[in-house]
Amino acid sequence: METNYLKEQFRKDILKEVEEYIGYVYSDDTHFEDKLIVKEFDYSVSHGRRSYKEQEKEYDYFDMSDLIKKSGTFTFEADPIGIECVVLHYFPNEKVDKFVKDLETSMLDFVKNHGYSKEAEISFPIDTFKVYVDCPSEIEVTVATEEELDDEESFVAWESRPLRPYISNTKNNGFVAYERNVRRLAAEMSLEYDFFK
């Protein structure tokens, strides 16, 4: 129970810092060194501009640009997915971690066995979040019977995303999972679906 309270308070504290920061940001301005600063010992948060050389060991630093999103031509708002990524960094969730691991493994196995394809998609049913990676044009389509169509309870909603944003081809290591985007997808799913609660 205490962990949930700490987690919720931490989330609120991050949101407060991000909203305060948004007052400083304006369109097309770059703030590469603007950071959310977290002291792991007590989960205290602040924000400020820190170059890599100015960063201290007892603090963790997160790019503010990952915690905001455009809400209009010249306006920004807090990005709940970016905030959730920071929360999950300090308060891990076993189901989210398993989803991340399964996603990375499935993507890399697909590329290893099938090769990379621009058409490839990641998909998963929202009741189990078992990850599938395939090319839609190669999937064998089966027609549902009338009985299956009548049984609404047998249908499960699926999420689907293009593979490309979640994998990258590196010069030294070949294809690797793009961890930032994989973690953002997992954070998005954890915010949207009760499966991860």
PDB file of C-alpha atoms in Angstrom:
ATOM      1  CA  MET A   1       0.000   0.000   0.000  1.00  0.00           C
ATOM      2  CA  GLU A   2       2.835   2.387   0.877  1.00  0.00           C
ATOM      3  CA  THR A   3       4.479   1.724  -2.496  1.00  0.00           C
ATOM      4  CA  ASN A   4       1.285   2.726  -4.337  1.00  0.00           C
ATOM      5  CA  TYR A   5       1.121   5.953  -2.346  1.00  0.00           C
ATOM      6  CA  LEU A   6       4.783   6.713  -3.081  1.00  0.00           C
ATOM      7  CA  LYS A   7       4.292   5.906  -6.759  1.00  0.00           C
ATOM      8  CA  GLU A   8       1.225   8.154  -7.080  1.00  0.00           C
ATOM      9  CA  GLN A   9       2.933  10.984  -5.205  1.00  0.00           C
ATOM     10  CA  PHE A  10       6.015  10.609  -7.386  1.00  0.00           C
ATOM     11  CA  ARG A  11       3.840  10.767 -10.524  1.00  0.00           C
ATOM     12  CA  LYS A  12       2.144  13.942  -9.230  1.00  0.00           C
ATOM     13  CA  ASP A  13       5.511  15.522  -8.385  1.00  0.00           C
ATOM     14  CA  ILE A  14       6.831  14.817 -11.890  1.00  0.00           C
ATOM     15  CA  LEU A  15       3.677  16.238 -13.455  1.00  0.00           C
ATOM     16  CA  LYS A  16       4.020  19.400 -11.359  1.00  0.00           C
ATOM     17  CA  GLU A  17       7.645  19.878 -12.490  1.00  0.00           C
ATOM     18  CA  VAL A  18       6.751  19.241 -16.118  1.00  0.00           C
ATOM     19  CA  GLU A  19       3.864  21.706 -16.035  1.00  0.00           C
ATOM     20  CA  GLU A  20       6.103  24.307 -14.441  1.00  0.00           C
ATOM     21  CA  TYR A  21       8.735  23.647 -17.093  1.00  0.00           C
ATOM     22  CA  ILE A  22       6.217  24.051 -19.924  1.00  0.00           C
ATOM     23  CA  GLY A  23       5.999  27.733 -19.032  1.00  0.00           C
ATOM     24  CA  TYR A  24       9.601  28.097 -20.260  1.00  0.00           C
ATOM     25  CA  VAL A  25       9.235  26.199 -23.515  1.00  0.00           C
ATOM     26  CA  TYR A  26       8.186  27.713 -26.804  1.00  0.00           C
ATOM     27  CA  SER A  27       7.897  26.313 -30.297  1.00  0.00           C
ATOM     28  CA  ASP A  28      11.027  25.516 -32.299  1.00  0.00           C
ATOM     29  CA  ASP A  29      13.302  26.316 -29.374  1.00  0.00           C
ATOM     30  CA  THR A  30      15.751  23.575 -28.436  1.00  0.00           C
ATOM     31  CA  HIS A  31      16.482  22.688 -24.855  1.00  0.00           C
ATOM     32  CA  PHE A  32      18.710  19.619 -25.217  1.00  0.00           C
ATOM     33  CA  GLU A  33      20.239  20.020 -21.767  1.00  0.00           C
ATOM     34  CA  ASP A  34      16.929  20.566 -19.922  1.00  0.00           C
ATOM     35  CA  LYS A  35      16.459  17.685 -17.509  1.00  0.00           C
ATOM     36  CA  LEU A  36      14.052  16.312 -14.985  1.00  0.00           C
ATOM     37  CA  ILE A  37      16.303  15.677 -12.007  1.00  0.00           C
ATOM     38  CA  VAL A  38      15.441  12.853  -9.606  1.00  0.00           C
ATOM     39  CA  LYS A  39      17.182  12.068  -6.356  1.00  0.00           C
ATOM     40  CA  GLU A  40      16.710   8.313  -6.042  1.00  0.00           C
ATOM     41  CA  PHE A  41      17.181   8.322  -2.265  1.00  0.00           C
ATOM     42  CA  ASP A  42      13.938  10.189  -1.555  1.00  0.00           C
ATOM     43  CA  TYR A  43      12.303  10.491  -5.014  1.00  0.00           C
ATOM     44  CA  SER A  44      12.518  14.271  -4.873  1.00  0.00           C
ATOM     45  CA  VAL A  45      12.214  15.894  -8.293  1.00  0.00           C
ATOM     46  CA  SER A  46      13.240  19.179  -9.825  1.00  0.00           C
ATOM     47  CA  HIS A  47      14.172  20.409 -13.277  1.00  0.00           C
ATOM     48  CA  GLY A  48      17.022  22.408 -14.684  1.00  0.00           C
ATOM     49  CA  ARG A  49      19.602  22.709 -17.406  1.00  0.00           C
ATOM     50  CA  ARG A  50      22.525  20.329 -16.978  1.00  0.00           C
ATOM     51  CA  SER A  51      25.199  19.409 -19.465  1.00  0.00           C
ATOM     52  CA  TYR A  52      26.634  15.920 -19.245  1.00  0.00           C
ATOM     53  CA  LYS A  53      29.688  17.277 -17.395  1.00  0.00           C
ATOM     54  CA  GLU A  54      27.481  19.010 -14.807  1.00  0.00           C
ATOM     55  CA  GLN A  55      25.493  15.916 -13.880  1.00  0.00           C
ATOM     56  CA  GLU A  56      26.066  14.545 -10.376  1.00  0.00           C
ATOM     57  CA  LYS A  57      26.191  10.840  -9.469  1.00  0.00           C
ATOM     58  CA  GLU A  58      23.525  10.926  -6.755  1.00  0.00           C
ATOM     59  CA  TYR A  59      20.882  12.129  -9.227  1.00  0.00           C
ATOM     60  CA  ASP A  60      19.218  10.611 -12.271  1.00  0.00           C
ATOM     61  CA  TYR A  61      18.527  12.818 -15.288  1.00  0.00           C
ATOM     62  CA  PHE A  62      15.706  12.486 -17.816  1.00  0.00           C
ATOM     63  CA  ASP A  63      15.299  14.619 -20.949  1.00  0.00           C
ATOM     64  CA  MET A  64      12.434  17.052 -20.522  1.00  0.00           C
ATOM     65  CA  SER A  65      11.699  16.729 -24.225  1.00  0.00           C
ATOM     66  CA  ASP A  66      10.546  13.139 -23.529  1.00  0.00           C
ATOM     67  CA  LEU A  67       8.073  14.392 -20.929  1.00  0.00           C
ATOM     68  CA  ILE A  68       6.218  16.959 -23.048  1.00  0.00           C
ATOM     69  CA  LYS A  69       4.323  16.894 -26.317  1.00  0.00           C
ATOM     70  CA  LYS A  70       2.935  19.550 -28.618  1.00  0.00           C
ATOM     71  CA  SER A  71      -0.680  20.416 -28.016  1.00  0.00           C
ATOM     72  CA  GLY A  72      -0.914  23.165 -30.643  1.00  0.00           C
ATOM     73  CA  THR A  73       1.245  25.227 -32.943  1.00  0.00           C
ATOM     74  CA  PHE A  74       3.001  27.056 -30.112  1.00  0.00           C
ATOM     75  CA  THR A  75       1.836  25.144 -27.047  1.00  0.00           C
ATOM     76  CA  PHE A  76       2.911  22.065 -25.117  1.00  0.00           C
ATOM     77  CA  GLU A  77       1.390  19.772 -22.524  1.00  0.00           C
ATOM     78  CA  ALA A  78       2.666  17.053 -20.238  1.00  0.00           C
ATOM     79  CA  ASP A  79       3.110  13.678 -21.944  1.00  0.00           C
ATOM     80  CA  PRO A  80       1.606  10.992 -19.670  1.00  0.00           C
ATOM     81  CA  ILE A  81       3.509   8.244 -21.517  1.00  0.00           C
ATOM     82  CA  GLY A  82       6.882   9.918 -20.937  1.00  0.00           C
ATOM     83  CA  ILE A  83       5.997  10.497 -17.291  1.00  0.00           C
ATOM     84  CA  GLU A  84       4.958   6.857 -16.909  1.00  0.00           C
ATOM     85  CA  CYS A  85       8.354   5.768 -18.311  1.00  0.00           C
ATOM     86  CA  VAL A  86      10.058   7.633 -15.453  1.00  0.00           C
ATOM     87  CA  VAL A  87       7.632   6.188 -12.884  1.00  0.00           C
ATOM     88  CA  LEU A  88       8.246   2.647 -14.183  1.00  0.00           C
ATOM     89  CA  HIS A  89      11.991   3.235 -13.948  1.00  0.00           C
ATOM     90  CA  TYR A  90      11.658   3.572 -10.153  1.00  0.00           C
ATOM     91  CA  PHE A  91       8.577   1.426  -9.571  1.00  0.00           C
ATOM     92  CA  PRO A  92       8.961  -1.551 -11.935  1.00  0.00           C
ATOM     93  CA  ASN A  93       5.943  -3.620 -12.902  1.00  0.00           C
ATOM     94  CA  GLU A  94       6.568  -7.331 -13.585  1.00  0.00           C
ATOM     95  CA  LYS A  95       3.931  -7.511 -16.324  1.00  0.00           C
ATOM     96  CA  VAL A  96       5.325  -4.429 -18.070  1.00  0.00           C
ATOM     97  CA  ASP A  97       8.880  -5.794 -17.841  1.00  0.00           C
ATOM     98  CA  LYS A  98       7.744  -9.147 -19.270  1.00  0.00           C
ATOM     99  CA  PHE A  99       5.942  -7.362 -22.124  1.00  0.00           C
ATOM    100  CA  VAL A 100       9.122  -5.362 -22.916  1.00  0.00           C
ATOM    101  CA  LYS A 101      11.249  -8.531 -22.897  1.00  0.00           C
ATOM    102  CA  ASP A 102       8.735 -10.477 -25.036  1.00  0.00           C
ATOM    103  CA  LEU A 103       8.452  -7.581 -27.471  1.00  0.00           C
ATOM    104  CA  GLU A 104      12.219  -7.256 -27.904  1.00  0.00           C
ATOM    105  CA  THR A 105      12.691 -11.025 -28.262  1.00  0.00           C
ATOM    106  CA  SER A 106       9.841 -11.394 -30.759  1.00  0.00           C
ATOM    107  CA  MET A 107      11.046  -8.507 -32.920  1.00  0.00           C
ATOM    108  CA  LEU A 108      14.650  -9.701 -33.051  1.00  0.00           C
ATOM    109  CA  ASP A 109      13.584 -13.313 -33.717  1.00  0.00           C
ATOM    110  CA  PHE A 110      11.376 -12.127 -36.579  1.00  0.00           C
ATOM    111  CA  VAL A 111      14.206 -10.142 -38.185  1.00  0.00           C
ATOM    112  CA  LYS A 112      16.666 -13.011 -37.687  1.00  0.00           C
ATOM    113  CA  ASN A 113      14.327 -15.643 -39.186  1.00  0.00           C
ATOM    114  CA  HIS A 114      12.418 -13.580 -41.729  1.00  0.00           C
ATOM    115  CA  GLY A 115      14.591 -10.584 -42.505  1.00  0.00           C
ATOM    116  CA  TYR A 116      13.512  -6.992 -42.115  1.00  0.00           C
ATOM    117  CA  SER A 117      10.344  -5.890 -43.896  1.00  0.00           C
ATOM    118  CA  LYS A 118       8.816  -2.409 -44.028  1.00  0.00           C
ATOM    119  CA  GLU A 119       5.430  -4.104 -43.947  1.00  0.00           C
ATOM    120  CA  ALA A 120       6.073  -5.965 -40.666  1.00  0.00           C
ATOM    121  CA  GLU A 121       3.786  -5.286 -37.720  1.00  0.00           C
ATOM    122  CA  ILE A 122       3.801  -5.973 -34.012  1.00  0.00           C
ATOM    123  CA  SER A 123       0.450  -7.144 -32.691  1.00  0.00           C
ATOM    124  CA  PHE A 124      -0.876  -8.477 -29.433  1.00  0.00           C
ATOM    125  CA  PRO A 125      -4.257  -9.379 -27.944  1.00  0.00           C
ATOM    126  CA  ILE A 126      -5.145  -7.127 -25.023  1.00  0.00           C
ATOM    127  CA  ASP A 127      -6.164 -10.048 -22.797  1.00  0.00           C
ATOM    128  CA  THR A 128      -2.714 -11.718 -22.727  1.00  0.00           C
ATOM    129  CA  PHE A 129      -0.339  -9.258 -24.443  1.00  0.00           C
ATOM    130  CA  LYS A 130       1.404 -12.194 -26.118  1.00  0.00           C
ATOM    131  CA  VAL A 131       3.491 -10.543 -28.832  1.00  0.00           C
ATOM    132  CA  TYR A 132       3.315 -11.510 -32.504  1.00  0.00           C
ATOM    133  CA  VAL A 133       5.397 -10.026 -35.308  1.00  0.00           C
ATOM    134  CA  ASP A 134       4.432 -10.725 -38.898  1.00  0.00           C
ATOM    135  CA  CYS A 135       3.734  -9.267 -42.318  1.00  0.00           C
ATOM    136  CA  PRO A 136       0.007  -8.752 -42.930  1.00  0.00           C
ATOM    137  CA  SER A 137       0.287  -9.843 -46.580  1.00  0.00           C
ATOM    138  CA  GLU A 138       1.682 -13.223 -45.480  1.00  0.00           C
ATOM    139  CA  ILE A 139      -1.028 -14.024 -42.927  1.00  0.00           C
ATOM    140  CA  GLU A 140      -3.446 -16.740 -43.943  1.00  0.00           C
ATOM    141  CA  VAL A 141      -6.945 -15.337 -43.593  1.00  0.00           C
ATOM    142  CA  THR A 142      -9.616 -17.613 -42.170  1.00  0.00           C
ATOM    143  CA  VAL A 143     -13.296 -16.879 -42.440  1.00  0.00           C
ATOM    144  CA  ALA A 144     -15.252 -17.014 -39.204  1.00  0.00           C
ATOM    145  CA  THR A 145     -18.284 -19.282 -39.048  1.00  0.00           C
ATOM    146  CA  GLU A 146     -21.714 -17.864 -38.192  1.00  0.00           C
ATOM    147  CA  GLU A 147     -21.479 -19.445 -34.740  1.00  0.00           C
ATOM    148  CA  GLU A 148     -18.135 -17.727 -34.122  1.00  0.00           C
ATOM    149  CA  LEU A 149     -19.563 -14.419 -35.309  1.00  0.00           C
ATOM    150  CA  ASP A 150     -22.543 -14.811 -32.937  1.00  0.00           C
ATOM    151  CA  ASP A 151     -20.273 -15.539 -29.971  1.00  0.00           C
ATOM    152  CA  GLU A 152     -19.141 -12.001 -29.123  1.00  0.00           C
ATOM    153  CA  GLU A 153     -17.331 -13.235 -26.008  1.00  0.00           C
ATOM    154  CA  SER A 154     -14.867 -15.198 -28.144  1.00  0.00           C
ATOM    155  CA  PHE A 155     -13.588 -12.004 -29.789  1.00  0.00           C
ATOM    156  CA  VAL A 156     -10.615 -10.291 -28.234  1.00  0.00           C
ATOM    157  CA  ALA A 157      -9.442  -6.816 -29.173  1.00  0.00           C
ATOM    158  CA  TRP A 158      -5.916  -6.499 -30.546  1.00  0.00           C
ATOM    159  CA  GLU A 159      -3.399  -3.685 -30.682  1.00  0.00           C
ATOM    160  CA  SER A 160      -1.174  -3.420 -33.718  1.00  0.00           C
ATOM    161  CA  ARG A 161       1.793  -1.180 -34.555  1.00  0.00           C
ATOM    162  CA  PRO A 162       4.298  -0.987 -37.412  1.00  0.00           C
ATOM    163  CA  LEU A 163       7.596  -2.676 -36.510  1.00  0.00           C
ATOM    164  CA  ARG A 164       9.846   0.116 -37.829  1.00  0.00           C
ATOM    165  CA  PRO A 165       9.753   2.575 -34.876  1.00  0.00           C
ATOM    166  CA  TYR A 166      10.721  -0.179 -32.429  1.00  0.00           C
ATOM    167  CA  ILE A 167      13.803  -1.573 -34.115  1.00  0.00           C
ATOM    168  CA  SER A 168      16.894  -0.015 -35.621  1.00  0.00           C
ATOM    169  CA  ASN A 169      19.764  -1.238 -37.762  1.00  0.00           C
ATOM    170  CA  THR A 170      23.095  -0.347 -36.173  1.00  0.00           C
ATOM    171  CA  LYS A 171      26.465  -0.325 -37.860  1.00  0.00           C
ATOM    172  CA  ASN A 172      28.173  -2.543 -35.281  1.00  0.00           C
ATOM    173  CA  ASN A 173      25.397  -4.802 -33.944  1.00  0.00           C
ATOM    174  CA  GLY A 174      22.918  -5.116 -36.797  1.00  0.00           C
ATOM    175  CA  PHE A 175      19.250  -4.931 -35.819  1.00  0.00           C
ATOM    176  CA  VAL A 176      18.557  -4.043 -32.201  1.00  0.00           C
ATOM    177  CA  ALA A 177      15.448  -3.061 -30.275  1.00  0.00           C
ATOM    178  CA  TYR A 178      15.029   0.717 -29.984  1.00  0.00           C
ATOM    179  CA  GLU A 179      14.664   0.677 -26.217  1.00  0.00           C
ATOM    180  CA  ARG A 180      13.232   4.170 -25.812  1.00  0.00           C
ATOM    181  CA  ASN A 181      10.290   3.441 -28.115  1.00  0.00           C
ATOM    182  CA  VAL A 182       9.767  -0.085 -26.768  1.00  0.00           C
ATOM    183  CA  ARG A 183       9.542   1.288 -23.215  1.00  0.00           C
ATOM    184  CA  ARG A 184       7.194   4.061 -24.354  1.00  0.00           C
ATOM    185  CA  LEU A 185       4.891   1.479 -25.969  1.00  0.00           C
ATOM    186  CA  ALA A 186       4.902  -0.574 -22.763  1.00  0.00           C
ATOM    187  CA  ALA A 187       4.164   2.551 -20.690  1.00  0.00           C
ATOM    188  CA  GLU A 188       1.310   3.472 -23.045  1.00  0.00           C
ATOM    189  CA  MET A 189      -0.210  -0.002 -22.722  1.00  0.00           C
ATOM    190  CA  SER A 190       0.157   0.041 -18.923  1.00  0.00           C
ATOM    191  CA  LEU A 191      -1.752   3.339 -18.767  1.00  0.00           C
ATOM    192  CA  GLU A 192      -4.471   2.135 -21.115  1.00  0.00           C
ATOM    193  CA  TYR A 193      -5.189  -1.441 -20.031  1.00  0.00           C
ATOM    194  CA  ASP A 194      -6.051  -3.016 -16.675  1.00  0.00           C
ATOM    195  CA  PHE A 195      -4.026  -6.106 -17.611  1.00  0.00           C
ATOM    196  CA  PHE A 196      -0.935  -4.388 -16.184  1.00  0.00           C
ATOM    197  CA  LYS A 197      -2.506  -3.392 -12.852  1.00  0.00           C
TER     198      LYS A 197
END
